[in-house]
């Protein structure tokens, strides 16, 4: 009871600080979003074109050359790409958020986690733009839209919390250990191959199929596919698994961030 009360106090304090620095937070989100496409000819259109071009390449490779016959395979791959790209962009940007903004927080007393949060919100906007293209492809593929699509808000919210938690961990480690960026590149490549983005796991044994669920990104991707392609609401256990990964990442991220927070100024 006392522990729950303390958690509520901390969450309230966090929201109060975010409200206090609302203007700065909005400006950071705008800046992060614009900076990504600065000096590009197509600008914001790259938010939609980049995943589309990747999808085009994968569709040609895996349907023409490998002859995949899985129903709605393009949508199957697009859902995987969509979620994985969001995860990679949000956590990769979150990792460098503190170092990139060190000139600000070394001069002005603001909560440093604002920079990680703003990077994640910027990535969420990109994700939302790509989601529009995804739904157009869904309609073109003849998949009916149902009320269950509203439930996609749930894995998106869990993924946002998960990404912020991972971003807090990576940003704290990156300030002290710069090598972490190279290790993380390898790690994200491993996550991509273990997320079953361009293949199905049906041919694996039941034990192996359960092992895939140790990968949170695979869990969030599967939720999207279950709703959109299978028109089925995932089980309660699946909802709990989504929430577990999100909360676990957030708690671990919060603990690591708090542990190293006071050291950041010595390393930037």
PDB file of C-alpha atoms in Angstrom:
ATOM      1  CA  UNK A   1       0.000   0.000   0.000  1.00  0.00           C
ATOM      2  CA  UNK A   2       2.779   2.392   1.019  1.00  0.00           C
ATOM      3  CA  UNK A   3       4.838   1.373  -2.021  1.00  0.00           C
ATOM      4  CA  UNK A   4       1.882   1.993  -4.347  1.00  0.00           C
ATOM      5  CA  UNK A   5       1.352   5.404  -2.731  1.00  0.00           C
ATOM      6  CA  UNK A   6       5.000   6.322  -3.310  1.00  0.00           C
ATOM      7  CA  UNK A   7       4.779   5.276  -6.993  1.00  0.00           C
ATOM      8  CA  UNK A   8       1.684   7.478  -7.418  1.00  0.00           C
ATOM      9  CA  UNK A   9       3.529  10.397  -5.829  1.00  0.00           C
ATOM     10  CA  UNK A  10       6.479   9.928  -8.210  1.00  0.00           C
ATOM     11  CA  UNK A  11       4.220   9.704 -11.274  1.00  0.00           C
ATOM     12  CA  UNK A  12       2.366  12.841 -10.141  1.00  0.00           C
ATOM     13  CA  UNK A  13       5.677  14.640  -9.618  1.00  0.00           C
ATOM     14  CA  UNK A  14       6.854  13.594 -13.082  1.00  0.00           C
ATOM     15  CA  UNK A  15       3.651  14.854 -14.718  1.00  0.00           C
ATOM     16  CA  UNK A  16       3.913  18.106 -12.763  1.00  0.00           C
ATOM     17  CA  UNK A  17       7.452  18.678 -14.059  1.00  0.00           C
ATOM     18  CA  UNK A  18       6.368  17.898 -17.622  1.00  0.00           C
ATOM     19  CA  UNK A  19       3.538  20.428 -17.264  1.00  0.00           C
ATOM     20  CA  UNK A  20       5.972  23.013 -15.891  1.00  0.00           C
ATOM     21  CA  UNK A  21       8.264  22.578 -18.898  1.00  0.00           C
ATOM     22  CA  UNK A  22       5.453  22.114 -21.416  1.00  0.00           C
ATOM     23  CA  UNK A  23       6.665  24.881 -23.744  1.00  0.00           C
ATOM     24  CA  UNK A  24      10.244  23.544 -23.837  1.00  0.00           C
ATOM     25  CA  UNK A  25       8.947  20.012 -24.426  1.00  0.00           C
ATOM     26  CA  UNK A  26       6.814  21.114 -27.395  1.00  0.00           C
ATOM     27  CA  UNK A  27       9.717  23.021 -28.923  1.00  0.00           C
ATOM     28  CA  UNK A  28      12.007  19.995 -28.505  1.00  0.00           C
ATOM     29  CA  UNK A  29       9.500  17.721 -30.263  1.00  0.00           C
ATOM     30  CA  UNK A  30       9.144  20.211 -33.147  1.00  0.00           C
ATOM     31  CA  UNK A  31      12.905  20.588 -33.425  1.00  0.00           C
ATOM     32  CA  UNK A  32      13.597  16.817 -33.333  1.00  0.00           C
ATOM     33  CA  UNK A  33      10.954  16.190 -35.973  1.00  0.00           C
ATOM     34  CA  UNK A  34      12.170  18.950 -38.304  1.00  0.00           C
ATOM     35  CA  UNK A  35      15.873  18.171 -37.793  1.00  0.00           C
ATOM     36  CA  UNK A  36      15.479  14.681 -39.212  1.00  0.00           C
ATOM     37  CA  UNK A  37      14.471  15.989 -42.630  1.00  0.00           C
ATOM     38  CA  UNK A  38      16.486  19.211 -42.660  1.00  0.00           C
ATOM     39  CA  UNK A  39      18.053  19.970 -46.057  1.00  0.00           C
ATOM     40  CA  UNK A  40      16.234  17.111 -47.783  1.00  0.00           C
ATOM     41  CA  UNK A  41      14.281  17.756 -50.988  1.00  0.00           C
ATOM     42  CA  UNK A  42      11.216  15.702 -50.039  1.00  0.00           C
ATOM     43  CA  UNK A  43      11.257  16.631 -46.350  1.00  0.00           C
ATOM     44  CA  UNK A  44       8.499  15.032 -44.270  1.00  0.00           C
ATOM     45  CA  UNK A  45       7.514  12.776 -47.186  1.00  0.00           C
ATOM     46  CA  UNK A  46      10.523  10.618 -46.297  1.00  0.00           C
ATOM     47  CA  UNK A  47       8.560   9.540 -43.206  1.00  0.00           C
ATOM     48  CA  UNK A  48       6.316   7.637 -45.566  1.00  0.00           C
ATOM     49  CA  UNK A  49       8.684   6.909 -48.446  1.00  0.00           C
ATOM     50  CA  UNK A  50      11.465   5.292 -46.397  1.00  0.00           C
ATOM     51  CA  UNK A  51       9.357   2.385 -45.040  1.00  0.00           C
ATOM     52  CA  UNK A  52       7.559   2.102 -48.380  1.00  0.00           C
ATOM     53  CA  UNK A  53      10.816   1.681 -50.310  1.00  0.00           C
ATOM     54  CA  UNK A  54      12.020  -0.878 -47.763  1.00  0.00           C
ATOM     55  CA  UNK A  55       8.719  -2.702 -48.092  1.00  0.00           C
ATOM     56  CA  UNK A  56       9.008  -2.637 -51.908  1.00  0.00           C
ATOM     57  CA  UNK A  57      12.467  -4.232 -51.804  1.00  0.00           C
ATOM     58  CA  UNK A  58      11.353  -6.893 -49.313  1.00  0.00           C
ATOM     59  CA  UNK A  59       8.180  -7.607 -51.283  1.00  0.00           C
ATOM     60  CA  UNK A  60      10.174  -8.181 -54.481  1.00  0.00           C
ATOM     61  CA  UNK A  61      12.762 -10.347 -52.724  1.00  0.00           C
ATOM     62  CA  UNK A  62      10.387 -12.500 -50.685  1.00  0.00           C
ATOM     63  CA  UNK A  63       7.457 -12.846 -53.094  1.00  0.00           C
ATOM     64  CA  UNK A  64       9.181 -12.956 -56.483  1.00  0.00           C
ATOM     65  CA  UNK A  65      12.466 -14.688 -55.608  1.00  0.00           C
ATOM     66  CA  UNK A  66      11.468 -16.792 -52.596  1.00  0.00           C
ATOM     67  CA  UNK A  67       7.889 -17.340 -53.738  1.00  0.00           C
ATOM     68  CA  UNK A  68       6.154 -16.665 -50.409  1.00  0.00           C
ATOM     69  CA  UNK A  69       2.466 -17.597 -50.632  1.00  0.00           C
ATOM     70  CA  UNK A  70       1.340 -16.585 -47.129  1.00  0.00           C
ATOM     71  CA  UNK A  71      -2.063 -14.802 -47.329  1.00  0.00           C
ATOM     72  CA  UNK A  72      -1.729 -11.007 -47.121  1.00  0.00           C
ATOM     73  CA  UNK A  73       2.058 -11.411 -47.018  1.00  0.00           C
ATOM     74  CA  UNK A  74       2.692  -7.746 -47.965  1.00  0.00           C
ATOM     75  CA  UNK A  75       0.585  -6.595 -44.997  1.00  0.00           C
ATOM     76  CA  UNK A  76       2.307  -9.214 -42.821  1.00  0.00           C
ATOM     77  CA  UNK A  77       5.706  -7.729 -43.706  1.00  0.00           C
ATOM     78  CA  UNK A  78       4.500  -4.132 -43.557  1.00  0.00           C
ATOM     79  CA  UNK A  79       3.200  -4.622 -39.985  1.00  0.00           C
ATOM     80  CA  UNK A  80       6.554  -6.077 -38.952  1.00  0.00           C
ATOM     81  CA  UNK A  81       8.511  -3.285 -40.628  1.00  0.00           C
ATOM     82  CA  UNK A  82       6.251  -0.618 -39.182  1.00  0.00           C
ATOM     83  CA  UNK A  83       6.707  -1.658 -35.564  1.00  0.00           C
ATOM     84  CA  UNK A  84      10.395  -2.483 -35.875  1.00  0.00           C
ATOM     85  CA  UNK A  85      11.257   0.855 -37.571  1.00  0.00           C
ATOM     86  CA  UNK A  86       9.416   2.726 -34.810  1.00  0.00           C
ATOM     87  CA  UNK A  87      11.307   0.816 -32.134  1.00  0.00           C
ATOM     88  CA  UNK A  88      14.695   1.334 -33.827  1.00  0.00           C
ATOM     89  CA  UNK A  89      14.171   5.049 -34.495  1.00  0.00           C
ATOM     90  CA  UNK A  90      12.802   5.843 -31.021  1.00  0.00           C
ATOM     91  CA  UNK A  91      15.461   3.950 -29.061  1.00  0.00           C
ATOM     92  CA  UNK A  92      18.343   4.964 -31.368  1.00  0.00           C
ATOM     93  CA  UNK A  93      17.344   8.629 -31.078  1.00  0.00           C
ATOM     94  CA  UNK A  94      16.748   8.275 -27.349  1.00  0.00           C
ATOM     95  CA  UNK A  95      20.259   6.893 -26.901  1.00  0.00           C
ATOM     96  CA  UNK A  96      21.923  10.063 -28.245  1.00  0.00           C
ATOM     97  CA  UNK A  97      19.303  12.512 -26.923  1.00  0.00           C
ATOM     98  CA  UNK A  98      21.226  13.545 -23.793  1.00  0.00           C
ATOM     99  CA  UNK A  99      24.599  13.957 -25.511  1.00  0.00           C
ATOM    100  CA  UNK A 100      23.041  15.897 -28.404  1.00  0.00           C
ATOM    101  CA  UNK A 101      21.358  18.306 -25.970  1.00  0.00           C
ATOM    102  CA  UNK A 102      24.152  18.613 -23.426  1.00  0.00           C
ATOM    103  CA  UNK A 103      24.693  22.259 -24.395  1.00  0.00           C
ATOM    104  CA  UNK A 104      21.188  22.996 -23.079  1.00  0.00           C
ATOM    105  CA  UNK A 105      21.049  21.122 -19.770  1.00  0.00           C
ATOM    106  CA  UNK A 106      24.572  22.192 -18.783  1.00  0.00           C
ATOM    107  CA  UNK A 107      23.373  25.809 -18.883  1.00  0.00           C
ATOM    108  CA  UNK A 108      19.701  25.566 -17.913  1.00  0.00           C
ATOM    109  CA  UNK A 109      18.276  23.573 -15.024  1.00  0.00           C
ATOM    110  CA  UNK A 110      15.688  21.354 -16.741  1.00  0.00           C
ATOM    111  CA  UNK A 111      14.848  17.662 -16.256  1.00  0.00           C
ATOM    112  CA  UNK A 112      17.178  15.795 -18.596  1.00  0.00           C
ATOM    113  CA  UNK A 113      14.619  13.081 -19.346  1.00  0.00           C
ATOM    114  CA  UNK A 114      12.671  15.722 -21.319  1.00  0.00           C
ATOM    115  CA  UNK A 115      15.120  15.201 -24.193  1.00  0.00           C
ATOM    116  CA  UNK A 116      14.554  11.435 -24.242  1.00  0.00           C
ATOM    117  CA  UNK A 117      10.778  11.930 -24.044  1.00  0.00           C
ATOM    118  CA  UNK A 118      10.744  14.519 -26.874  1.00  0.00           C
ATOM    119  CA  UNK A 119      12.732  12.190 -29.131  1.00  0.00           C
ATOM    120  CA  UNK A 120      10.208   9.423 -28.489  1.00  0.00           C
ATOM    121  CA  UNK A 121       7.223  11.676 -29.226  1.00  0.00           C
ATOM    122  CA  UNK A 122       8.907  12.801 -32.465  1.00  0.00           C
ATOM    123  CA  UNK A 123       9.330   9.137 -33.475  1.00  0.00           C
ATOM    124  CA  UNK A 124       5.703   8.477 -32.509  1.00  0.00           C
ATOM    125  CA  UNK A 125       4.591  11.196 -34.970  1.00  0.00           C
ATOM    126  CA  UNK A 126       6.641   9.498 -37.705  1.00  0.00           C
ATOM    127  CA  UNK A 127       5.039   6.190 -36.763  1.00  0.00           C
ATOM    128  CA  UNK A 128       1.543   7.711 -36.990  1.00  0.00           C
ATOM    129  CA  UNK A 129       2.287   9.084 -40.478  1.00  0.00           C
ATOM    130  CA  UNK A 130       3.488   5.669 -41.658  1.00  0.00           C
ATOM    131  CA  UNK A 131       0.436   4.061 -40.080  1.00  0.00           C
ATOM    132  CA  UNK A 132      -1.751   6.054 -42.494  1.00  0.00           C
ATOM    133  CA  UNK A 133       0.091   4.490 -45.455  1.00  0.00           C
ATOM    134  CA  UNK A 134      -0.216   1.083 -43.780  1.00  0.00           C
ATOM    135  CA  UNK A 135      -4.014   1.413 -43.593  1.00  0.00           C
ATOM    136  CA  UNK A 136      -4.140   2.409 -47.283  1.00  0.00           C
ATOM    137  CA  UNK A 137      -2.262  -0.817 -48.133  1.00  0.00           C
ATOM    138  CA  UNK A 138      -4.636  -2.762 -45.860  1.00  0.00           C
ATOM    139  CA  UNK A 139      -7.627  -1.389 -47.804  1.00  0.00           C
ATOM    140  CA  UNK A 140      -5.949  -2.116 -51.161  1.00  0.00           C
ATOM    141  CA  UNK A 141      -5.333  -5.720 -50.038  1.00  0.00           C
ATOM    142  CA  UNK A 142      -9.055  -6.197 -49.430  1.00  0.00           C
ATOM    143  CA  UNK A 143      -8.830  -6.541 -45.636  1.00  0.00           C
ATOM    144  CA  UNK A 144     -12.025  -5.170 -44.022  1.00  0.00           C
ATOM    145  CA  UNK A 145     -11.751  -2.496 -41.337  1.00  0.00           C
ATOM    146  CA  UNK A 146     -13.486  -3.497 -38.095  1.00  0.00           C
ATOM    147  CA  UNK A 147     -13.938  -1.958 -34.638  1.00  0.00           C
ATOM    148  CA  UNK A 148     -11.032  -4.143 -33.472  1.00  0.00           C
ATOM    149  CA  UNK A 149      -8.617  -1.787 -35.228  1.00  0.00           C
ATOM    150  CA  UNK A 150      -9.214   0.652 -32.345  1.00  0.00           C
ATOM    151  CA  UNK A 151      -7.395  -1.840 -30.104  1.00  0.00           C
ATOM    152  CA  UNK A 152      -4.158  -1.051 -31.982  1.00  0.00           C
ATOM    153  CA  UNK A 153      -3.921   1.905 -29.598  1.00  0.00           C
ATOM    154  CA  UNK A 154      -3.026  -0.569 -26.848  1.00  0.00           C
ATOM    155  CA  UNK A 155       0.190  -2.092 -28.335  1.00  0.00           C
ATOM    156  CA  UNK A 156       1.135   1.392 -29.587  1.00  0.00           C
ATOM    157  CA  UNK A 157       0.866   2.810 -26.052  1.00  0.00           C
ATOM    158  CA  UNK A 158       2.801  -0.155 -24.631  1.00  0.00           C
ATOM    159  CA  UNK A 159       5.465   0.256 -27.318  1.00  0.00           C
ATOM    160  CA  UNK A 160       5.758   3.981 -26.531  1.00  0.00           C
ATOM    161  CA  UNK A 161       6.364   3.212 -22.835  1.00  0.00           C
ATOM    162  CA  UNK A 162       8.736   0.385 -23.754  1.00  0.00           C
ATOM    163  CA  UNK A 163      10.729   2.664 -26.093  1.00  0.00           C
ATOM    164  CA  UNK A 164      10.978   5.420 -23.456  1.00  0.00           C
ATOM    165  CA  UNK A 165      12.265   2.875 -20.916  1.00  0.00           C
ATOM    166  CA  UNK A 166      14.878   1.514 -23.347  1.00  0.00           C
ATOM    167  CA  UNK A 167      15.740   5.105 -24.338  1.00  0.00           C
ATOM    168  CA  UNK A 168      16.399   6.019 -20.688  1.00  0.00           C
ATOM    169  CA  UNK A 169      18.692   2.994 -20.291  1.00  0.00           C
ATOM    170  CA  UNK A 170      20.603   3.663 -23.506  1.00  0.00           C
ATOM    171  CA  UNK A 171      20.912   7.441 -23.003  1.00  0.00           C
ATOM    172  CA  UNK A 172      22.405   6.940 -19.531  1.00  0.00           C
ATOM    173  CA  UNK A 173      24.845   4.294 -20.747  1.00  0.00           C
ATOM    174  CA  UNK A 174      25.782   6.238 -23.909  1.00  0.00           C
ATOM    175  CA  UNK A 175      26.921   9.274 -21.913  1.00  0.00           C
ATOM    176  CA  UNK A 176      29.399   7.124 -20.000  1.00  0.00           C
ATOM    177  CA  UNK A 177      30.167   4.352 -22.518  1.00  0.00           C
ATOM    178  CA  UNK A 178      30.228   5.650 -26.089  1.00  0.00           C
ATOM    179  CA  UNK A 179      30.939   2.142 -27.396  1.00  0.00           C
ATOM    180  CA  UNK A 180      27.357   1.242 -26.589  1.00  0.00           C
ATOM    181  CA  UNK A 181      26.165   2.704 -29.930  1.00  0.00           C
ATOM    182  CA  UNK A 182      28.144   0.117 -31.926  1.00  0.00           C
ATOM    183  CA  UNK A 183      26.971  -2.726 -29.716  1.00  0.00           C
ATOM    184  CA  UNK A 184      23.387  -1.501 -30.044  1.00  0.00           C
ATOM    185  CA  UNK A 185      23.616  -1.520 -33.863  1.00  0.00           C
ATOM    186  CA  UNK A 186      24.468  -5.216 -33.699  1.00  0.00           C
ATOM    187  CA  UNK A 187      21.749  -5.804 -31.103  1.00  0.00           C
ATOM    188  CA  UNK A 188      19.023  -4.147 -33.214  1.00  0.00           C
ATOM    189  CA  UNK A 189      20.089  -6.251 -36.217  1.00  0.00           C
ATOM    190  CA  UNK A 190      19.661  -9.370 -34.065  1.00  0.00           C
ATOM    191  CA  UNK A 191      16.256  -8.125 -32.850  1.00  0.00           C
ATOM    192  CA  UNK A 192      15.188  -7.574 -36.477  1.00  0.00           C
ATOM    193  CA  UNK A 193      16.003 -11.161 -37.487  1.00  0.00           C
ATOM    194  CA  UNK A 194      14.320 -12.528 -34.339  1.00  0.00           C
ATOM    195  CA  UNK A 195      11.149 -10.502 -34.921  1.00  0.00           C
ATOM    196  CA  UNK A 196       9.935 -12.681 -37.820  1.00  0.00           C
ATOM    197  CA  UNK A 197       9.378  -9.619 -39.993  1.00  0.00           C
ATOM    198  CA  UNK A 198       9.697 -11.416 -43.332  1.00  0.00           C
ATOM    199  CA  UNK A 199       9.017 -15.029 -42.370  1.00  0.00           C
ATOM    200  CA  UNK A 200       6.453 -16.975 -40.358  1.00  0.00           C
ATOM    201  CA  UNK A 201       7.219 -19.093 -37.300  1.00  0.00           C
ATOM    202  CA  UNK A 202       4.685 -21.817 -38.114  1.00  0.00           C
ATOM    203  CA  UNK A 203       7.368 -24.276 -39.275  1.00  0.00           C
ATOM    204  CA  UNK A 204       9.174 -24.121 -35.911  1.00  0.00           C
ATOM    205  CA  UNK A 205       8.409 -26.386 -32.975  1.00  0.00           C
ATOM    206  CA  UNK A 206       5.949 -25.172 -30.331  1.00  0.00           C
ATOM    207  CA  UNK A 207       8.828 -24.610 -27.905  1.00  0.00           C
ATOM    208  CA  UNK A 208      10.650 -22.419 -30.417  1.00  0.00           C
ATOM    209  CA  UNK A 209       7.447 -20.485 -31.108  1.00  0.00           C
ATOM    210  CA  UNK A 210       7.172 -19.719 -27.382  1.00  0.00           C
ATOM    211  CA  UNK A 211      10.821 -18.633 -27.386  1.00  0.00           C
ATOM    212  CA  UNK A 212      10.011 -15.913 -29.937  1.00  0.00           C
ATOM    213  CA  UNK A 213       7.779 -14.310 -27.316  1.00  0.00           C
ATOM    214  CA  UNK A 214      10.865 -13.524 -25.240  1.00  0.00           C
ATOM    215  CA  UNK A 215      11.413 -10.774 -27.808  1.00  0.00           C
ATOM    216  CA  UNK A 216       9.110  -7.815 -26.919  1.00  0.00           C
ATOM    217  CA  UNK A 217       9.203  -6.445 -30.485  1.00  0.00           C
ATOM    218  CA  UNK A 218       7.904  -9.758 -31.838  1.00  0.00           C
ATOM    219  CA  UNK A 219       5.070  -9.586 -29.280  1.00  0.00           C
ATOM    220  CA  UNK A 220       4.021  -6.077 -30.378  1.00  0.00           C
ATOM    221  CA  UNK A 221       4.306  -7.014 -34.073  1.00  0.00           C
ATOM    222  CA  UNK A 222       2.175 -10.134 -33.516  1.00  0.00           C
ATOM    223  CA  UNK A 223      -0.507  -8.050 -31.776  1.00  0.00           C
ATOM    224  CA  UNK A 224      -0.745  -5.814 -34.875  1.00  0.00           C
ATOM    225  CA  UNK A 225      -0.934  -8.822 -37.220  1.00  0.00           C
ATOM    226  CA  UNK A 226      -3.539 -10.605 -35.093  1.00  0.00           C
ATOM    227  CA  UNK A 227      -5.874  -7.599 -35.172  1.00  0.00           C
ATOM    228  CA  UNK A 228      -5.368  -6.545 -38.805  1.00  0.00           C
ATOM    229  CA  UNK A 229      -4.875  -9.840 -40.659  1.00  0.00           C
ATOM    230  CA  UNK A 230      -6.662 -12.382 -38.433  1.00  0.00           C
ATOM    231  CA  UNK A 231      -9.407  -9.953 -37.274  1.00  0.00           C
ATOM    232  CA  UNK A 232      -9.032 -11.483 -33.812  1.00  0.00           C
ATOM    233  CA  UNK A 233      -8.556  -9.892 -30.402  1.00  0.00           C
ATOM    234  CA  UNK A 234      -5.432 -11.318 -28.705  1.00  0.00           C
ATOM    235  CA  UNK A 235      -5.911 -13.164 -25.424  1.00  0.00           C
ATOM    236  CA  UNK A 236      -5.836 -11.493 -22.003  1.00  0.00           C
ATOM    237  CA  UNK A 237      -2.442 -13.111 -21.369  1.00  0.00           C
ATOM    238  CA  UNK A 238      -1.123 -11.468 -24.515  1.00  0.00           C
ATOM    239  CA  UNK A 239      -2.325  -8.077 -23.277  1.00  0.00           C
ATOM    240  CA  UNK A 240      -0.604  -8.719 -19.952  1.00  0.00           C
ATOM    241  CA  UNK A 241       2.621  -9.705 -21.748  1.00  0.00           C
ATOM    242  CA  UNK A 242       2.565  -6.430 -23.729  1.00  0.00           C
ATOM    243  CA  UNK A 243       2.084  -4.442 -20.519  1.00  0.00           C
ATOM    244  CA  UNK A 244       4.740  -6.458 -18.670  1.00  0.00           C
ATOM    245  CA  UNK A 245       7.456  -5.665 -21.232  1.00  0.00           C
ATOM    246  CA  UNK A 246       6.485  -1.975 -21.264  1.00  0.00           C
ATOM    247  CA  UNK A 247       6.471  -1.599 -17.472  1.00  0.00           C
ATOM    248  CA  UNK A 248       9.636  -3.693 -17.006  1.00  0.00           C
ATOM    249  CA  UNK A 249      11.552  -1.506 -19.484  1.00  0.00           C
ATOM    250  CA  UNK A 250      10.205   1.678 -17.870  1.00  0.00           C
ATOM    251  CA  UNK A 251      11.083   0.579 -14.325  1.00  0.00           C
ATOM    252  CA  UNK A 252      14.600  -0.586 -15.259  1.00  0.00           C
ATOM    253  CA  UNK A 253      15.095   2.575 -17.350  1.00  0.00           C
ATOM    254  CA  UNK A 254      13.945   4.785 -14.478  1.00  0.00           C
ATOM    255  CA  UNK A 255      16.246   3.065 -11.978  1.00  0.00           C
ATOM    256  CA  UNK A 256      19.336   3.277 -14.247  1.00  0.00           C
ATOM    257  CA  UNK A 257      18.576   6.887 -15.207  1.00  0.00           C
ATOM    258  CA  UNK A 258      18.208   7.885 -11.547  1.00  0.00           C
ATOM    259  CA  UNK A 259      21.415   6.060 -10.587  1.00  0.00           C
ATOM    260  CA  UNK A 260      23.567   7.849 -13.188  1.00  0.00           C
ATOM    261  CA  UNK A 261      21.651  11.140 -13.414  1.00  0.00           C
ATOM    262  CA  UNK A 262      23.983  13.066 -11.100  1.00  0.00           C
ATOM    263  CA  UNK A 263      27.046  11.913 -13.084  1.00  0.00           C
ATOM    264  CA  UNK A 264      25.898  13.158 -16.494  1.00  0.00           C
ATOM    265  CA  UNK A 265      27.426  16.638 -16.136  1.00  0.00           C
ATOM    266  CA  UNK A 266      30.868  15.100 -15.528  1.00  0.00           C
ATOM    267  CA  UNK A 267      30.842  13.183 -18.813  1.00  0.00           C
ATOM    268  CA  UNK A 268      29.454  15.736 -21.323  1.00  0.00           C
TER     269      UNK A 268
END
